[in-house]
Amino acid sequence: MKFFMDTANIEEIKRADSWGVVDGVTTNPTLIAREGRDFEATVKEICALMGNRPVSAEVVSTEADAMIAEARKLAKWADNVVVKIPMIKEGMKAVKVLSAEGIRTNVTLVFTAAQGLLAAKAGATYCSPFLGRLEDMATDAMGLVKQLAQIYSNYGYKTQIIVASARRPEHVVQTACWGAHVATVPFKVLDQMFGHPLTDRGLEAFLADWNKLQEELGKQ
Ligand code: G3P
């Protein structure tokens, strides 16, 4: 499973990347706005940090022709830009054109298997179902990922599922069990995935016993 950082915060990206498990970054207009910086400069800086690893940057147009023009512009910012397109009819028209031109796309704001199937039919590189927002509506979000994985496998779609709106480690683990290709997570969730109190307690005990032995040997 690939891990993308779902943030536009440079320090978070650098810190998470130092842990050696980051395979890319996803942004969206809200995440960009949160940083309060120029969109192009932020995306280019993240792309440089990621090297050849994919970085999603979202269009803000809502008509197909304007989306296509915007996407072509974003794709020129760096070779590792993936263009994020919202799951609307105009967006699927744009994805169809862009995928034919070899521009990688990430269809976002996906909430049903029908939407995910349409994204794959349009030729999307990635499809981003939003788990946390579905759970906010008391909807079976995990079931959606399971359905999408099954549908994509049934028909051999190359579209990769990016688990998005991931709010806790369980979202990553459970969807990894069902074969989601990528999880895009906030810094906090990735940080949480490393920790467990029994690990801390066990390491503390190992080191205490080791140090006790060294002291005893020093006394002999
Ligand atoms: O990648 C989509 C993600 O940024 C949305 O997360 O928590 O606002 O639903 P959230």
GROMACS .gro file of C-alpha atoms and ligand atoms in nm:
model
  230
    1MET     CA    1   0.000   0.000   0.000
    2LYS     CA    2   0.134   0.345  -0.085
    3PHE     CA    3   0.112   0.628   0.170
    4PHE     CA    4   0.049   0.982   0.049
    5MET     CA    5   0.059   1.281   0.284
    6ASP     CA    6  -0.269   1.471   0.271
    7THR     CA    7  -0.134   1.818   0.343
    8ALA     CA    8   0.022   2.125   0.180
    9ASN     CA    9   0.232   2.198   0.490
   10ILE     CA   10   0.599   2.179   0.391
   11GLU     CA   11   0.728   2.106   0.744
   12GLU     CA   12   0.480   1.818   0.790
   13ILE     CA   13   0.581   1.674   0.452
   14LYS     CA   14   0.952   1.700   0.531
   15ARG     CA   15   0.908   1.544   0.878
   16ALA     CA   16   0.692   1.256   0.752
   17ASP     CA   17   0.927   1.197   0.457
   18SER     CA   18   1.217   1.156   0.700
   19TRP     CA   19   1.039   0.845   0.834
   20GLY     CA   20   1.092   0.677   0.496
   21VAL     CA   21   0.733   0.575   0.425
   22VAL     CA   22   0.596   0.860   0.210
   23ASP     CA   23   0.511   0.779  -0.155
   24GLY     CA   24   0.347   1.107  -0.256
   25VAL     CA   25   0.132   1.402  -0.151
   26THR     CA   26  -0.227   1.509  -0.211
   27THR     CA   27  -0.353   1.864  -0.176
   28ASN     CA   28  -0.689   2.029  -0.233
   29PRO     CA   29  -0.805   2.393  -0.229
   30THR     CA   30  -0.879   2.378   0.146
   31LEU     CA   31  -0.536   2.237   0.231
   32ILE     CA   32  -0.369   2.498   0.008
   33ALA     CA   33  -0.575   2.780   0.160
   34ARG     CA   34  -0.479   2.660   0.510
   35GLU     CA   35  -0.114   2.741   0.431
   36GLY     CA   36  -0.198   3.092   0.313
   37ARG     CA   37   0.066   3.080   0.038
   38ASP     CA   38   0.065   3.110  -0.343
   39PHE     CA   39  -0.080   2.792  -0.499
   40GLU     CA   40   0.181   2.752  -0.777
   41ALA     CA   41   0.477   2.817  -0.547
   42THR     CA   42   0.344   2.570  -0.288
   43VAL     CA   43   0.279   2.293  -0.542
   44LYS     CA   44   0.619   2.343  -0.708
   45GLU     CA   45   0.795   2.329  -0.369
   46ILE     CA   46   0.613   2.007  -0.276
   47CYS     CA   47   0.688   1.856  -0.620
   48ALA     CA   48   1.059   1.933  -0.575
   49LEU     CA   49   1.054   1.768  -0.230
   50MET     CA   50   0.881   1.458  -0.370
   51GLY     CA   51   1.116   1.409  -0.668
   52ASN     CA   52   0.934   1.162  -0.895
   53ARG     CA   53   0.666   1.078  -0.641
   54PRO     CA   54   0.314   1.200  -0.735
   55VAL     CA   55   0.173   1.528  -0.603
   56SER     CA   56  -0.200   1.597  -0.653
   57ALA     CA   57  -0.303   1.957  -0.725
   58GLU     CA   58  -0.674   2.036  -0.777
   59VAL     CA   59  -0.839   2.243  -1.048
   60VAL     CA   60  -1.097   2.500  -0.938
   61SER     CA   61  -1.283   2.533  -1.268
   62THR     CA   62  -1.616   2.349  -1.301
   63GLU     CA   63  -1.666   2.346  -1.681
   64ALA     CA   64  -1.487   2.078  -1.885
   65ASP     CA   65  -1.300   2.308  -2.125
   66ALA     CA   66  -1.179   2.532  -1.843
   67MET     CA   67  -1.080   2.228  -1.636
   68ILE     CA   68  -0.880   2.088  -1.928
   69ALA     CA   69  -0.701   2.420  -1.981
   70GLU     CA   70  -0.625   2.448  -1.609
   71ALA     CA   71  -0.508   2.086  -1.591
   72ARG     CA   72  -0.269   2.135  -1.881
   73LYS     CA   73  -0.124   2.435  -1.699
   74LEU     CA   74  -0.085   2.247  -1.368
   75ALA     CA   75   0.072   1.948  -1.544
   76LYS     CA   76   0.343   2.179  -1.681
   77TRP     CA   77   0.449   2.289  -1.330
   78ALA     CA   78   0.632   1.960  -1.268
   79ASP     CA   79   0.650   1.610  -1.414
   80ASN     CA   80   0.512   1.459  -1.092
   81VAL     CA   81   0.195   1.672  -1.082
   82VAL     CA   82  -0.127   1.468  -1.080
   83VAL     CA   83  -0.433   1.681  -1.158
   84LYS     CA   84  -0.722   1.648  -0.914
   85ILE     CA   85  -1.066   1.670  -1.078
   86PRO     CA   86  -1.398   1.669  -0.885
   87MET     CA   87  -1.644   1.383  -0.951
   88ILE     CA   88  -1.895   1.581  -1.160
   89LYS     CA   89  -2.011   1.526  -1.524
   90GLU     CA   90  -1.795   1.811  -1.650
   91GLY     CA   91  -1.504   1.662  -1.461
   92MET     CA   92  -1.542   1.321  -1.624
   93LYS     CA   93  -1.551   1.486  -1.967
   94ALA     CA   94  -1.222   1.653  -1.874
   95VAL     CA   95  -1.068   1.331  -1.735
   96LYS     CA   96  -1.148   1.150  -2.061
   97VAL     CA   97  -0.956   1.413  -2.261
   98LEU     CA   98  -0.670   1.447  -2.014
   99SER     CA   99  -0.612   1.071  -1.978
  100ALA     CA  100  -0.593   1.046  -2.359
  101GLU     CA  101  -0.321   1.314  -2.347
  102GLY     CA  102  -0.126   1.120  -2.082
  103ILE     CA  103  -0.198   1.370  -1.804
  104ARG     CA  104  -0.245   1.181  -1.478
  105THR     CA  105  -0.570   1.253  -1.292
  106ASN     CA  106  -0.705   1.197  -0.942
  107VAL     CA  107  -1.087   1.202  -0.933
  108THR     CA  108  -1.183   1.344  -0.595
  109LEU     CA  109  -1.496   1.384  -0.380
  110VAL     CA  110  -1.607   1.029  -0.457
  111PHE     CA  111  -1.880   0.896  -0.225
  112THR     CA  112  -2.041   0.604  -0.410
  113ALA     CA  113  -1.931   0.296  -0.605
  114ALA     CA  114  -2.124   0.433  -0.904
  115GLN     CA  115  -1.905   0.746  -0.898
  116GLY     CA  116  -1.592   0.534  -0.863
  117LEU     CA  117  -1.698   0.320  -1.159
  118LEU     CA  118  -1.756   0.631  -1.371
  119ALA     CA  119  -1.413   0.767  -1.274
  120ALA     CA  120  -1.247   0.444  -1.388
  121LYS     CA  121  -1.447   0.444  -1.714
  122ALA     CA  122  -1.323   0.799  -1.781
  123GLY     CA  123  -0.966   0.675  -1.746
  124ALA     CA  124  -0.876   0.828  -1.409
  125THR     CA  125  -0.531   0.739  -1.277
  126TYR     CA  126  -0.660   0.759  -0.920
  127CYS     CA  127  -1.005   0.762  -0.756
  128SER     CA  128  -1.042   0.918  -0.409
  129PRO     CA  129  -1.333   0.794  -0.196
  130PHE     CA  130  -1.374   1.014   0.116
  131LEU     CA  131  -1.414   0.780   0.414
  132GLY     CA  132  -1.435   1.026   0.704
  133ARG     CA  133  -1.703   1.239   0.541
  134LEU     CA  134  -1.916   0.931   0.469
  135GLU     CA  135  -1.881   0.820   0.832
  136ASP     CA  136  -1.984   1.172   0.936
  137MET     CA  137  -2.312   1.085   0.756
  138ALA     CA  138  -2.333   0.747   0.937
  139THR     CA  139  -2.265   0.568   0.608
  140ASP     CA  140  -2.066   0.245   0.562
  141ALA     CA  141  -1.750   0.401   0.420
  142MET     CA  142  -1.538   0.086   0.442
  143GLY     CA  143  -1.796  -0.098   0.237
  144LEU     CA  144  -1.748   0.154  -0.042
  145VAL     CA  145  -1.376   0.079  -0.065
  146LYS     CA  146  -1.450  -0.295  -0.067
  147GLN     CA  147  -1.701  -0.248  -0.351
  148LEU     CA  148  -1.462  -0.034  -0.555
  149ALA     CA  149  -1.176  -0.282  -0.512
  150GLN     CA  150  -1.405  -0.562  -0.631
  151ILE     CA  151  -1.539  -0.364  -0.929
  152TYR     CA  152  -1.193  -0.253  -1.043
  153SER     CA  153  -1.063  -0.607  -1.013
  154ASN     CA  154  -1.364  -0.756  -1.198
  155TYR     CA  155  -1.302  -0.541  -1.505
  156GLY     CA  156  -0.924  -0.494  -1.482
  157TYR     CA  157  -0.945  -0.116  -1.443
  158LYS     CA  158  -0.602   0.038  -1.393
  159THR     CA  159  -0.747   0.317  -1.178
  160GLN     CA  160  -0.593   0.312  -0.829
  161ILE     CA  161  -0.805   0.365  -0.517
  162ILE     CA  162  -0.674   0.640  -0.289
  163VAL     CA  163  -0.841   0.618   0.052
  164ALA     CA  164  -0.901   0.984   0.138
  165SER     CA  165  -1.054   1.172   0.431
  166ALA     CA  166  -0.879   0.914   0.649
  167ARG     CA  167  -0.931   1.017   1.007
  168ARG     CA  168  -0.763   0.730   1.199
  169PRO     CA  169  -0.513   0.441   1.150
  170GLU     CA  170  -0.802   0.192   1.126
  171HIS     CA  171  -0.910   0.357   0.801
  172VAL     CA  172  -0.569   0.270   0.657
  173VAL     CA  173  -0.541  -0.082   0.797
  174GLN     CA  174  -0.895  -0.197   0.709
  175THR     CA  175  -0.881  -0.063   0.355
  176ALA     CA  176  -0.534  -0.215   0.310
  177CYS     CA  177  -0.698  -0.550   0.392
  178TRP     CA  178  -0.937  -0.488   0.103
  179GLY     CA  179  -0.664  -0.396  -0.141
  180ALA     CA  180  -0.689  -0.017  -0.165
  181HIS     CA  181  -0.375   0.094  -0.351
  182VAL     CA  182  -0.305   0.416  -0.159
  183ALA     CA  183  -0.404   0.586   0.165
  184THR     CA  184  -0.363   0.962   0.181
  185VAL     CA  185  -0.341   1.068   0.543
  186PRO     CA  186  -0.300   1.380   0.753
  187PHE     CA  187   0.030   1.405   0.942
  188LYS     CA  188  -0.147   1.321   1.269
  189VAL     CA  189  -0.280   0.988   1.138
  190LEU     CA  190   0.056   0.875   1.001
  191ASP     CA  191   0.219   0.974   1.330
  192GLN     CA  192  -0.043   0.770   1.522
  193MET     CA  193   0.024   0.461   1.308
  194PHE     CA  194   0.373   0.422   1.454
  195GLY     CA  195   0.282   0.426   1.821
  196HIS     CA  196   0.156   0.177   2.079
  197PRO     CA  197   0.191   0.199   2.461
  198LEU     CA  198   0.301  -0.167   2.480
  199THR     CA  199   0.586  -0.093   2.239
  200ASP     CA  200   0.704   0.196   2.456
  201ARG     CA  201   0.667  -0.008   2.774
  202GLY     CA  202   0.841  -0.312   2.624
  203LEU     CA  203   1.137  -0.109   2.496
  204GLU     CA  204   1.171   0.062   2.833
  205ALA     CA  205   1.184  -0.277   3.005
  206PHE     CA  206   1.439  -0.416   2.757
  207LEU     CA  207   1.671  -0.122   2.812
  208ALA     CA  208   1.626  -0.126   3.191
  209ASP     CA  209   1.718  -0.496   3.206
  210TRP     CA  210   2.014  -0.440   2.973
  211ASN     CA  211   2.145  -0.150   3.179
  212LYS     CA  212   2.099  -0.350   3.501
  213LEU     CA  213   2.312  -0.629   3.355
  214GLN     CA  214   2.583  -0.385   3.247
  215GLU     CA  215   2.592  -0.245   3.602
  216GLU     CA  216   2.614  -0.594   3.752
  217LEU     CA  217   2.894  -0.689   3.513
  218GLY     CA  218   3.071  -0.367   3.596
  219LYS     CA  219   3.060  -0.466   3.964
  220GLN     CA  220   3.203  -0.820   3.911
  221G3P     O1  221  -0.807   1.424   0.066
  221G3P     C1  222  -0.930   1.472   0.111
  221G3P     C2  223  -0.918   1.519   0.251
  221G3P     O2  224  -0.828   1.628   0.259
  221G3P     C3  225  -1.051   1.555   0.312
  221G3P     O3  226  -1.039   1.530   0.447
  221G3P     O4  227  -1.105   1.531   0.685
  221G3P     O5  228  -1.167   1.725   0.533
  221G3P     O6  229  -1.279   1.503   0.507
  221G3P     P1  230  -1.151   1.575   0.548
   0.00000   0.00000   0.00000
